[in-house]
mmCIF file of C-alpha atoms in Angstrom:
data_model
loop_
_atom_site.group_PDB
_atom_site.id
_atom_site.type_symbol
_atom_site.label_atom_id
_atom_site.label_comp_id
_atom_site.label_asym_id
_atom_site.label_seq_id
_atom_site.Cartn_x
_atom_site.Cartn_y
_atom_site.Cartn_z
ATOM 1 C CA MET A 1 69.794 -66.444 31.345
ATOM 2 C CA ALA A 2 67.813 -65.681 28.546
ATOM 3 C CA ALA A 3 65.487 -63.518 30.707
ATOM 4 C CA ALA A 4 68.325 -61.675 31.387
ATOM 5 C CA GLN A 5 69.056 -60.931 27.751
ATOM 6 C CA PHE A 6 65.603 -59.633 27.173
ATOM 7 C CA ALA A 7 64.926 -57.467 30.305
ATOM 8 C CA PRO A 8 66.340 -54.502 28.455
ATOM 9 C CA ILE A 9 64.288 -55.054 25.389
ATOM 10 C CA ALA A 10 61.086 -55.290 27.917
ATOM 11 C CA ALA A 11 62.451 -52.026 30.128
ATOM 12 C CA ASN A 12 62.744 -50.108 26.317
ATOM 13 C CA ILE A 13 59.317 -51.125 25.378
ATOM 14 C CA GLY A 14 57.982 -50.662 28.461
ATOM 15 C CA GLU A 15 59.083 -47.232 28.255
ATOM 16 C CA GLN A 16 57.941 -46.459 24.995
ATOM 17 C CA VAL A 17 54.704 -47.643 25.784
ATOM 18 C CA GLY A 18 54.416 -45.525 29.190
ATOM 19 C CA GLY A 19 55.386 -42.562 26.968
ATOM 20 C CA ASP A 20 52.925 -43.339 23.784
ATOM 21 C CA ALA A 21 50.097 -43.357 26.478
ATOM 22 C CA LEU A 22 51.220 -40.036 28.176
ATOM 23 C CA GLU A 23 51.747 -38.737 24.794
ATOM 24 C CA LEU A 24 48.189 -39.642 23.733
ATOM 25 C CA THR A 25 46.142 -38.504 27.301
ATOM 26 C CA ALA A 26 48.431 -34.985 26.383
ATOM 27 C CA GLY A 27 46.723 -35.161 23.150
ATOM 28 C CA VAL A 28 43.377 -36.150 24.538
ATOM 29 C CA GLU A 29 43.383 -33.394 27.175
ATOM 30 C CA ALA A 30 44.532 -30.434 24.478
ATOM 31 C CA SER A 31 41.640 -31.781 22.106
ATOM 32 C CA THR A 32 39.432 -31.981 25.076
ATOM 33 C CA HIS A 33 40.376 -28.488 26.052
ATOM 34 C CA ALA A 34 40.002 -27.288 22.399
ATOM 35 C CA GLN A 35 36.931 -28.210 22.025
ATOM 36 C CA GLN A 36 35.417 -26.770 25.256
ATOM 37 C CA SER A 37 37.105 -23.474 24.337
ATOM 38 C CA ALA A 38 35.160 -24.082 20.782
ATOM 39 C CA GLU A 39 32.253 -24.837 22.537
ATOM 40 C CA LYS A 40 32.413 -21.926 25.338
ATOM 41 C CA LYS A 41 33.255 -19.321 22.188
ATOM 42 C CA GLU A 42 29.826 -20.692 20.089
ATOM 43 C CA GLU A 43 27.983 -20.385 23.477
ATOM 44 C CA ASP A 44 29.308 -16.718 23.835
ATOM 45 C CA ALA A 45 28.586 -15.692 20.725
ATOM 46 C CA ARG A 46 24.751 -17.312 20.816
ATOM 47 C CA GLN A 47 24.465 -15.707 23.935
ATOM 48 C CA SER A 48 25.950 -12.566 22.725
ATOM 49 C CA ALA A 49 23.648 -12.615 19.472
ATOM 50 C CA MET A 50 20.481 -13.338 21.646
ATOM 51 C CA THR A 51 21.105 -10.602 24.174
ATOM 52 C CA SER A 52 21.924 -8.080 21.842
ATOM 53 C CA GLY A 53 18.964 -5.875 21.523
ATOM 54 C CA ASP A 54 18.775 -6.611 18.092
ATOM 55 C CA THR A 55 16.107 -9.106 17.390
ATOM 56 C CA CYS A 56 16.865 -9.841 14.094
ATOM 57 C CA ASN A 57 20.637 -11.604 15.087
ATOM 58 C CA GLN A 58 17.956 -14.010 17.487
ATOM 59 C CA LEU A 59 17.009 -15.008 14.152
ATOM 60 C CA GLU A 60 20.272 -15.776 13.047
ATOM 61 C CA VAL A 61 20.802 -17.882 16.324
ATOM 62 C CA GLU A 62 17.806 -20.255 16.381
ATOM 63 C CA VAL A 63 14.831 -19.888 13.837
ATOM 64 C CA PRO A 64 11.280 -20.667 14.896
ATOM 65 C CA ASP A 65 9.281 -23.039 12.495
ATOM 66 C CA VAL A 66 7.408 -20.948 9.765
ATOM 67 C CA ILE A 67 4.652 -21.173 7.928
ATOM 68 C CA GLU A 68 3.014 -19.487 4.885
ATOM 69 C CA LEU A 69 -0.753 -19.824 4.216
ATOM 70 C CA ARG A 70 -2.682 -18.535 1.295
ATOM 71 C CA ARG A 71 -5.733 -19.616 -0.756
ATOM 72 C CA GLY A 72 -4.348 -21.061 -4.161
ATOM 73 C CA ALA A 73 -6.078 -19.947 -7.400
ATOM 74 C CA ALA A 74 -8.820 -22.333 -6.848
ATOM 75 C CA GLY A 75 -9.476 -20.766 -3.577
ATOM 76 C CA ALA A 76 -8.555 -23.944 -1.383
ATOM 77 C CA PRO A 77 -6.256 -23.230 1.391
ATOM 78 C CA GLU A 78 -2.450 -24.328 0.859
ATOM 79 C CA TYR A 79 0.737 -24.012 2.913
ATOM 80 C CA ARG A 80 4.714 -24.119 2.640
ATOM 81 C CA GLU A 81 7.093 -24.064 5.023
ATOM 82 C CA LEU A 82 9.903 -21.598 4.821
ATOM 83 C CA GLU A 83 13.375 -21.269 6.418
ATOM 84 C CA ILE A 84 16.107 -18.095 6.227
ATOM 85 C CA GLY A 85 18.581 -18.653 3.467
ATOM 86 C CA ASP A 86 20.659 -17.171 1.211
ATOM 87 C CA SER A 87 19.578 -15.773 -2.203
ATOM 88 C CA LEU A 88 22.191 -13.661 -4.452
ATOM 89 C CA ASP A 89 23.510 -11.576 -2.018
ATOM 90 C CA GLN A 90 21.259 -11.283 0.445
ATOM 91 C CA ARG A 91 19.548 -13.346 3.628
ATOM 92 C CA GLN A 92 15.790 -14.176 2.311
ATOM 93 C CA TRP A 93 12.603 -16.361 3.548
ATOM 94 C CA LEU A 94 13.316 -19.012 1.097
ATOM 95 C CA PRO A 95 10.486 -21.941 0.223
ATOM 96 C CA LEU A 96 11.223 -25.657 1.480
ATOM 97 C CA ALA A 97 10.377 -28.002 -1.469
ATOM 98 C CA ASP A 98 9.727 -31.983 -1.721
ATOM 99 C CA SER A 99 9.107 -34.185 -3.713
ATOM 100 C CA GLU A 100 5.421 -33.858 -1.848
ATOM 101 C CA THR A 101 5.377 -30.318 -2.586
ATOM 102 C CA THR A 102 5.151 -28.095 -5.688
ATOM 103 C CA PRO A 103 8.560 -26.816 -6.948
ATOM 104 C CA ASP A 104 7.622 -23.631 -4.758
ATOM 105 C CA GLY A 105 6.898 -25.444 -1.807
ATOM 106 C CA TRP A 106 2.970 -24.998 -1.711
ATOM 107 C CA ARG A 107 0.789 -28.201 -0.724
ATOM 108 C CA PRO A 108 -3.094 -28.372 0.442
ATOM 109 C CA ALA A 109 -3.845 -27.142 3.546
ATOM 110 C CA VAL A 110 -6.661 -29.529 4.515
ATOM 111 C CA ASN A 111 -5.395 -31.695 7.210
ATOM 112 C CA PHE A 112 -3.208 -28.467 8.571
ATOM 113 C CA LEU A 113 -6.092 -26.504 9.337
ATOM 114 C CA GLN A 114 -8.132 -29.497 11.074
ATOM 115 C CA MET A 115 -5.156 -30.065 13.553
ATOM 116 C CA ASP A 116 -6.217 -29.080 16.972
ATOM 117 C CA PHE A 117 -5.433 -25.117 16.798
ATOM 118 C CA SER A 118 -7.159 -23.208 19.873
ATOM 119 C CA PRO A 119 -8.349 -20.848 18.611
ATOM 120 C CA PRO A 120 -9.127 -22.149 15.371
ATOM 121 C CA LEU A 121 -7.428 -21.336 12.654
ATOM 122 C CA GLY A 122 -10.070 -21.061 9.976
ATOM 123 C CA ALA A 123 -10.487 -17.308 9.760
ATOM 124 C CA VAL A 124 -6.608 -16.965 9.499
ATOM 125 C CA VAL A 125 -6.200 -17.646 5.323
ATOM 126 C CA PRO A 126 -6.863 -14.244 3.881
ATOM 127 C CA GLU A 127 -8.756 -14.121 0.431
ATOM 128 C CA THR A 128 -5.378 -12.553 -1.557
ATOM 129 C CA ALA A 129 -2.731 -11.813 0.652
ATOM 130 C CA SER A 130 -0.416 -14.751 2.702
ATOM 131 C CA THR A 131 -0.515 -15.264 6.451
ATOM 132 C CA TYR A 132 2.308 -15.825 8.181
ATOM 133 C CA LEU A 133 2.383 -18.636 11.244
ATOM 134 C CA ALA A 134 5.454 -19.000 13.073
ATOM 135 C CA TYR A 135 5.200 -22.065 16.221
ATOM 136 C CA THR A 136 7.672 -23.380 18.783
ATOM 137 C CA PRO A 137 7.202 -26.181 21.015
ATOM 138 C CA SER A 138 5.392 -25.039 24.131
ATOM 139 C CA LYS A 139 7.654 -27.290 26.543
ATOM 140 C CA VAL A 140 11.116 -25.705 26.549
ATOM 141 C CA ILE A 141 13.913 -28.581 27.275
ATOM 142 C CA THR A 142 16.886 -27.342 25.643
ATOM 143 C CA ALA A 143 18.292 -23.716 25.542
ATOM 144 C CA ALA A 144 17.439 -24.204 21.637
ATOM 145 C CA ASP A 145 13.709 -24.855 22.781
ATOM 146 C CA GLY A 146 14.072 -21.523 24.505
ATOM 147 C CA ASP A 147 15.780 -19.638 21.934
ATOM 148 C CA ARG A 148 13.058 -20.359 19.461
ATOM 149 C CA LEU A 149 10.289 -19.469 21.782
ATOM 150 C CA THR A 150 12.428 -15.963 22.507
ATOM 151 C CA ALA A 151 12.958 -15.369 18.737
ATOM 152 C CA MET A 152 9.239 -15.885 17.945
ATOM 153 C CA SER A 153 8.342 -13.840 20.622
ATOM 154 C CA THR A 154 10.284 -10.885 19.504
ATOM 155 C CA ASN A 155 9.944 -10.988 15.998
ATOM 156 C CA PHE A 156 6.244 -12.052 15.243
ATOM 157 C CA GLY A 157 4.796 -11.799 18.506
ATOM 158 C CA PRO A 158 3.955 -12.977 21.678
ATOM 159 C CA PRO A 159 1.890 -16.669 21.201
ATOM 160 C CA VAL A 160 -1.687 -16.137 20.618
ATOM 161 C CA GLY A 161 -2.839 -20.042 20.994
ATOM 162 C CA THR A 162 -1.702 -23.368 20.938
ATOM 163 C CA PHE A 163 -1.597 -26.509 18.952
ATOM 164 C CA THR A 164 -0.813 -30.135 19.242
ATOM 165 C CA TRP A 165 0.781 -32.188 16.667
ATOM 166 C CA LYS A 166 1.749 -36.332 17.114
ATOM 167 C CA GLY A 167 1.484 -35.740 21.303
ATOM 168 C CA THR A 168 3.305 -32.395 21.626
ATOM 169 C CA TYR A 169 2.114 -29.121 22.141
ATOM 170 C CA TYR A 170 2.923 -26.023 20.230
ATOM 171 C CA HIS A 171 2.670 -22.033 20.724
ATOM 172 C CA TYR A 172 2.005 -20.214 17.870
ATOM 173 C CA VAL A 173 1.314 -16.692 16.656
ATOM 174 C CA VAL A 174 -0.161 -14.966 13.132
ATOM 175 C CA THR A 175 1.058 -12.176 11.367
ATOM 176 C CA SER A 176 0.637 -10.492 7.970
ATOM 177 C CA THR A 177 4.424 -10.089 7.590
ATOM 178 C CA LEU A 178 7.713 -11.904 8.252
ATOM 179 C CA PRO A 179 10.403 -9.924 9.902
ATOM 180 C CA CYS A 180 13.680 -8.956 9.423
ATOM 181 C CA PHE A 181 14.222 -10.401 6.099
ATOM 182 C CA PRO A 182 12.373 -10.374 2.206
ATOM 183 C CA PRO A 183 9.739 -12.420 2.022
ATOM 184 C CA PRO A 184 10.302 -15.493 -0.757
ATOM 185 C CA PRO A 185 10.788 -14.171 -4.377
ATOM 186 C CA GLU A 186 7.425 -15.579 -5.351
ATOM 187 C CA ARG A 187 5.761 -13.419 -2.957
ATOM 188 C CA LEU A 188 7.389 -10.459 -4.182
ATOM 189 C CA ALA A 189 6.613 -10.513 -7.261
ATOM 190 C CA GLN A 190 3.192 -11.134 -6.280
ATOM 191 C CA ASP A 191 3.324 -7.662 -4.446
ATOM 192 C CA VAL A 192 4.701 -5.949 -7.330
ATOM 193 C CA ARG A 193 1.894 -7.257 -9.936
ATOM 194 C CA ALA A 194 -0.672 -5.978 -7.387
ATOM 195 C CA ARG A 195 0.696 -3.002 -6.534
ATOM 196 C CA SER A 196 1.103 -2.042 -10.702
ATOM 197 C CA GLY A 197 -2.140 -3.275 -11.401
ATOM 198 C CA PHE A 198 -1.776 -6.461 -13.355
#
């Protein structure tokens, strides 16, 4: 008799749990569909940028690693890593600085130049100006790896050699200018002084 009294309550609880499970499943499916839709839109936008014919758009999608090489005031080679960032009202190449660099990102290039570059890099550090080295992993595993290689090849030029670091092979290219966006502000200031005779 006691079981009969609780049967309607158990049925109501069962209906509620079943209804909640259906709502949860519908919510998960809607969330999954929305996520897949957002991922598809993002992938479509990436593909569009990579095939638009505007090579600078490719740098907006994936940027190869970029290093600026120069000789410091004492004549020793030094380098700094660059990224594309926003400076004031425009996109621009900017240096990455941390606790191991100078405030504007420079560090000695002694170990860097002794890496296993083929052909060797020794002759590409100019006496007065900067040289830029762009690189990407040689092995393309993900779509992003392929996009970085495409962005490097179309914006900096085809790879001219390889090097290894921590067991990974990289393609690299060396150029005297940065594509698409202005160089770091410090470099602009140096160029102005050089042109004006200071």
